[in-house]
Structures are given as structure tokens and as C-alpha cells.
Backbone as JSON, one array per atom type, in Angstrom:
{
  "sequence": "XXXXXXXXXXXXXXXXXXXXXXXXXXXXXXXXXXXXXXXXXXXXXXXXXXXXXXXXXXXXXXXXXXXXXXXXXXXXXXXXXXXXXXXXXXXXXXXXXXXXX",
  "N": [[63.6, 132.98, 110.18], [61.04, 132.77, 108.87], [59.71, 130.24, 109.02], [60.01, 130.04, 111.75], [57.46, 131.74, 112.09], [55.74, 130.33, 110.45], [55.34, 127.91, 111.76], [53.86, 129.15, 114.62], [51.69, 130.66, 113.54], [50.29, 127.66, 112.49], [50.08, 126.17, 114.91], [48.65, 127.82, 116.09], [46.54, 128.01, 114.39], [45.1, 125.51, 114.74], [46.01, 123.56, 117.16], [45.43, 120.67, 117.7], [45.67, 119.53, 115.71], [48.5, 119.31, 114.61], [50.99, 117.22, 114.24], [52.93, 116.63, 117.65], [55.61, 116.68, 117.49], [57.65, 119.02, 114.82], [59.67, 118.95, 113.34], [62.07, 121.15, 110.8], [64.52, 121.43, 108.23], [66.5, 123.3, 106.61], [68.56, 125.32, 103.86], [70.28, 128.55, 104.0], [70.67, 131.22, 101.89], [72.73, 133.43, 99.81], [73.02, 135.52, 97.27], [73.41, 133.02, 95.61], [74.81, 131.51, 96.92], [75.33, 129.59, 99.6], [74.83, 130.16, 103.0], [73.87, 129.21, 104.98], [72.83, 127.27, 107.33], [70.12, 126.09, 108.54], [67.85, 125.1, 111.28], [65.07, 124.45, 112.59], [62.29, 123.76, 114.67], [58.85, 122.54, 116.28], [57.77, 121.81, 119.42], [55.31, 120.49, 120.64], [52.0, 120.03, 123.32], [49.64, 120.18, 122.97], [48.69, 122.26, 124.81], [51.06, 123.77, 125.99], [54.06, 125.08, 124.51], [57.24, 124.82, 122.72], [59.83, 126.53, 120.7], [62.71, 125.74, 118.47], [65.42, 127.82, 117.52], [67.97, 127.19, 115.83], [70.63, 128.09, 113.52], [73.36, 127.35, 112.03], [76.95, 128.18, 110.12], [78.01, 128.0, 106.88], [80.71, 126.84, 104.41], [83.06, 129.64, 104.01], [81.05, 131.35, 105.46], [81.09, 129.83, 108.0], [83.73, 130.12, 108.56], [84.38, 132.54, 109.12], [82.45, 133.06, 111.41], [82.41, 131.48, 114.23], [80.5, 129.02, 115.43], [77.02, 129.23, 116.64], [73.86, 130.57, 115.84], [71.39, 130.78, 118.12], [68.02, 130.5, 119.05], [64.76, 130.98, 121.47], [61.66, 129.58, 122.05], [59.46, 129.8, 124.6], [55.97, 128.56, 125.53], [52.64, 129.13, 126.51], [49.67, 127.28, 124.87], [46.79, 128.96, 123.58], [43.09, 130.52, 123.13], [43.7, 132.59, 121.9], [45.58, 132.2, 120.33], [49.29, 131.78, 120.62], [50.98, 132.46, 123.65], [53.61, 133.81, 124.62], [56.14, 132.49, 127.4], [58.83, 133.12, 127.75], [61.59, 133.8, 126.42], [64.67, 132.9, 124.46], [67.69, 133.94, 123.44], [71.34, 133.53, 121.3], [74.14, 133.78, 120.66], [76.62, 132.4, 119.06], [79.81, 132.47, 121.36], [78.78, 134.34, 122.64], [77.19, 135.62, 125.79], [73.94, 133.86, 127.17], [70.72, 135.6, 126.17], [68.02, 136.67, 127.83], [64.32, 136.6, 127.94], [61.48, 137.29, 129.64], [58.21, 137.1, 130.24]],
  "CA": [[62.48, 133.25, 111.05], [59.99, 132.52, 108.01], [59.67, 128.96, 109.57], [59.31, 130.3, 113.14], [56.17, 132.74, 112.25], [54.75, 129.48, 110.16], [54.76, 127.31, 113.21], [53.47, 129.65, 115.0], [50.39, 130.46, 112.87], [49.62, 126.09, 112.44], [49.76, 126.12, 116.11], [47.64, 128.63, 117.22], [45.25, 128.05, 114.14], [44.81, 124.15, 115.01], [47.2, 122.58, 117.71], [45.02, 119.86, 118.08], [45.69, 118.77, 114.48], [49.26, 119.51, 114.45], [51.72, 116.64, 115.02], [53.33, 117.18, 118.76], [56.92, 117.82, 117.05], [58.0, 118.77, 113.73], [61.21, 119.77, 112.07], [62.55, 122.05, 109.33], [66.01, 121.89, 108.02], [66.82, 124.11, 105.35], [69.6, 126.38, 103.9], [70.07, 130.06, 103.43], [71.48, 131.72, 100.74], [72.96, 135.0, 99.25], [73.77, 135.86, 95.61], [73.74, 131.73, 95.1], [75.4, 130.8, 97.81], [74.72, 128.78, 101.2], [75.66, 130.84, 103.76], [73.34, 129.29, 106.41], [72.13, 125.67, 107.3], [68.78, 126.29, 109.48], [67.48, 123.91, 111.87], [63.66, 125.06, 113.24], [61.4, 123.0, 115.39], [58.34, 123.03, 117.02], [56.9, 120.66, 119.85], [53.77, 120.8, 121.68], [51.37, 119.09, 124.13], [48.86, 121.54, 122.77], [48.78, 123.19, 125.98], [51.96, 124.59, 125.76], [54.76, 124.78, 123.26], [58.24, 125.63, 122.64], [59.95, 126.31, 119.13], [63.71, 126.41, 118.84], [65.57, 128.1, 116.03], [69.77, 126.98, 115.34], [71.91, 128.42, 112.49], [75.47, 127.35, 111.76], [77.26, 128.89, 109.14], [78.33, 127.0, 106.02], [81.7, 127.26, 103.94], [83.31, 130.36, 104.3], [80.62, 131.73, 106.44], [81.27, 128.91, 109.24], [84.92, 130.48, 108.94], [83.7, 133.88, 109.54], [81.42, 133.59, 112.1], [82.19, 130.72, 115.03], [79.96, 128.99, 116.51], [75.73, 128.93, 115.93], [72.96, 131.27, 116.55], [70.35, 129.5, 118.76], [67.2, 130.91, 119.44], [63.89, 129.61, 121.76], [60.38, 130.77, 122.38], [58.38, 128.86, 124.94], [54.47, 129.19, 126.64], [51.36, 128.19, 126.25], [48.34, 127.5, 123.3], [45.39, 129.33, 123.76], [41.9, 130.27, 122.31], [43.92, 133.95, 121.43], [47.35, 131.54, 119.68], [50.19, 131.75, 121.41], [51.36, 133.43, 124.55], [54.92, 133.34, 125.16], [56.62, 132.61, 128.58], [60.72, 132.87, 127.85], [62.51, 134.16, 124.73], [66.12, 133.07, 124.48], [68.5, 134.21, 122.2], [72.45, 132.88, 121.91], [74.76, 134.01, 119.23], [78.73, 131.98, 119.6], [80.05, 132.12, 122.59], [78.48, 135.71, 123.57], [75.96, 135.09, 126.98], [72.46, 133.96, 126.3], [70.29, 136.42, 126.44], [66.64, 136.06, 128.33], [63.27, 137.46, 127.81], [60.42, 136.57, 130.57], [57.07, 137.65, 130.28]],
  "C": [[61.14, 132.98, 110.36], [59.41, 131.47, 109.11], [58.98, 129.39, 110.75], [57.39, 130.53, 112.97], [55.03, 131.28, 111.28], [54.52, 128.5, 110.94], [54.11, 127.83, 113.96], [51.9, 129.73, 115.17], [49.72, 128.86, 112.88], [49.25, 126.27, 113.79], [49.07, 127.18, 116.63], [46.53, 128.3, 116.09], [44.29, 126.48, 114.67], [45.67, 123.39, 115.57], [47.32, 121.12, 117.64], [45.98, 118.97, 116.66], [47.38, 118.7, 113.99], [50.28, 118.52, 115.3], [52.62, 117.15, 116.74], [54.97, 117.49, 118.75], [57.27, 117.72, 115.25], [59.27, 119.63, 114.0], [61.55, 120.01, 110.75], [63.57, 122.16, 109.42], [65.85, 122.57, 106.89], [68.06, 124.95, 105.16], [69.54, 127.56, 103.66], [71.03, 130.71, 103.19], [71.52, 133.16, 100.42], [73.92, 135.03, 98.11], [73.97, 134.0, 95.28], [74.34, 130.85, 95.76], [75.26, 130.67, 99.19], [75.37, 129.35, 101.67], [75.28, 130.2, 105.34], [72.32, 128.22, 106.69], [71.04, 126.14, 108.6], [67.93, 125.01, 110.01], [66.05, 124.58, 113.02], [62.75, 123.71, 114.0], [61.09, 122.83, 116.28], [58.09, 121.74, 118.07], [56.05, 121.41, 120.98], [52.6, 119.85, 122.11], [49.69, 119.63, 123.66], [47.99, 122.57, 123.76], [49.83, 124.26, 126.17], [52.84, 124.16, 124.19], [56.14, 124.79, 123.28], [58.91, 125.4, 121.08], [61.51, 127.01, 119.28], [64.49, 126.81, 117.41], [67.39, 127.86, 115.83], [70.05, 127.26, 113.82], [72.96, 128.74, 112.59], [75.45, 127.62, 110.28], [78.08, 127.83, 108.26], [79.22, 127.38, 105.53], [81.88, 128.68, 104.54], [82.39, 131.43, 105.24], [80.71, 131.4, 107.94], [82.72, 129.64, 109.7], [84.87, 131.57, 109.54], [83.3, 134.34, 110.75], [81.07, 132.17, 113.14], [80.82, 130.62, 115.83], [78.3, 128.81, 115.54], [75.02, 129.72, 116.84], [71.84, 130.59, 117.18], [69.16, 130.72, 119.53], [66.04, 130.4, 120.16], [62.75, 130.46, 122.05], [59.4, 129.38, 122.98], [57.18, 129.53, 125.99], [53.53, 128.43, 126.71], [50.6, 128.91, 125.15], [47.5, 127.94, 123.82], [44.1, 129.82, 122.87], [42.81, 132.15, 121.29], [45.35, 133.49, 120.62], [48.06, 131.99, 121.01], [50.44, 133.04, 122.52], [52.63, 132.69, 125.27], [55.19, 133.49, 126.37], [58.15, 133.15, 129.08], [60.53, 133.31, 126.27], [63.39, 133.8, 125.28], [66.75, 133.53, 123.26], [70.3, 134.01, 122.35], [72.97, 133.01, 120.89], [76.55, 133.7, 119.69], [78.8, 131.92, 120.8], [79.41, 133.39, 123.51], [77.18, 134.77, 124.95], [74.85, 135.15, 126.15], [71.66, 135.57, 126.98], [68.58, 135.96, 126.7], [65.55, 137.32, 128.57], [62.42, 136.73, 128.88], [59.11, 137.42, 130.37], [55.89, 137.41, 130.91]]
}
């Protein structure tokens, strides 16, 4: 979620200046070991936005724990940063789950 809250911040401090999509892969680790391949990215018109967040699980975590957490947050840019419209959230095969605001 690091990632998320630093897209976030670029885009509400300067959308204008902020390519209209980027991506962050990265992995995440415990005690030394990859437990968690992370796939973040934002795009935006700089009117609105949306920023989606996927982690699948790596070696013995992938065995563990079918499937990939998928998260999404979309709205619009404004002079106050962001104001979300939708949260999703989606963990394996459980139902997504939906925020509206």
C-alpha cells in the first residue's frame, strides 16, 4: 500500500506533471524471503483517476494462499487531491467487495 499512498500524494500534488499511467512492480518480503510479487498502477486524465493494486503470492506463499489480492480506487483530481468514487477490494475467489461514495 506504500506505492498506493505515493501515487496518491504525486497526483494530487501535481497531476498535470504526472505521466497519465505509471507502473510499479515490486516484491515483498519477510525474514529474507519473497512472499509477495506487487503490481501497483496509476492512470489519469488529470480529471479523474483510478489506481489498481494486485498481489500474487510467490513460492510457497502462492501454495498457501490461491489466487491474488486485487484492489482499486477510482474518482476524480481536485484543487483538495483526490476524491474517491468506488473502492474495490478482491481477495481469491472470495466476492469482490464494493465501496461507493
Amino acid at each position: 500500500m506504500f506505492a498506493l499512498a505515493a501515487f496518491a500524494a504525486v497526483a494530487a500534488a501535481a497531476a498535470a506533471e504526472v505521466p497519465p499511467r505509471i507502473t510499479v512492480v515490486y516484491d515483498v518480503s519477510q525474514n529474507g524471503t519473497v512472499a509477495v510479487e506487487a503490481t501497483e498502477t496509476l492512470e489519469h486524465d488529470v480529471r479523474t483517476y483510478r489506481i489498481t493494486s494486485e498481489w500474487r503470492g510467490k513460492g510457497l506463499y502462492a501454495l498457501a494462499r490461491r489466487g491474488s489480492a486485487q484492489r482499486s480506487s477510482a474518482g476524480t483530481i481536485g484543487e483538495g487531491g483526490l476524491r474517491p468514487n468506488e473502492f474495490k477490494d478482491r481477495r481469491g475467489d472470495e466476492p469482490t467487495s464494493v465501496a461507493r461514495f
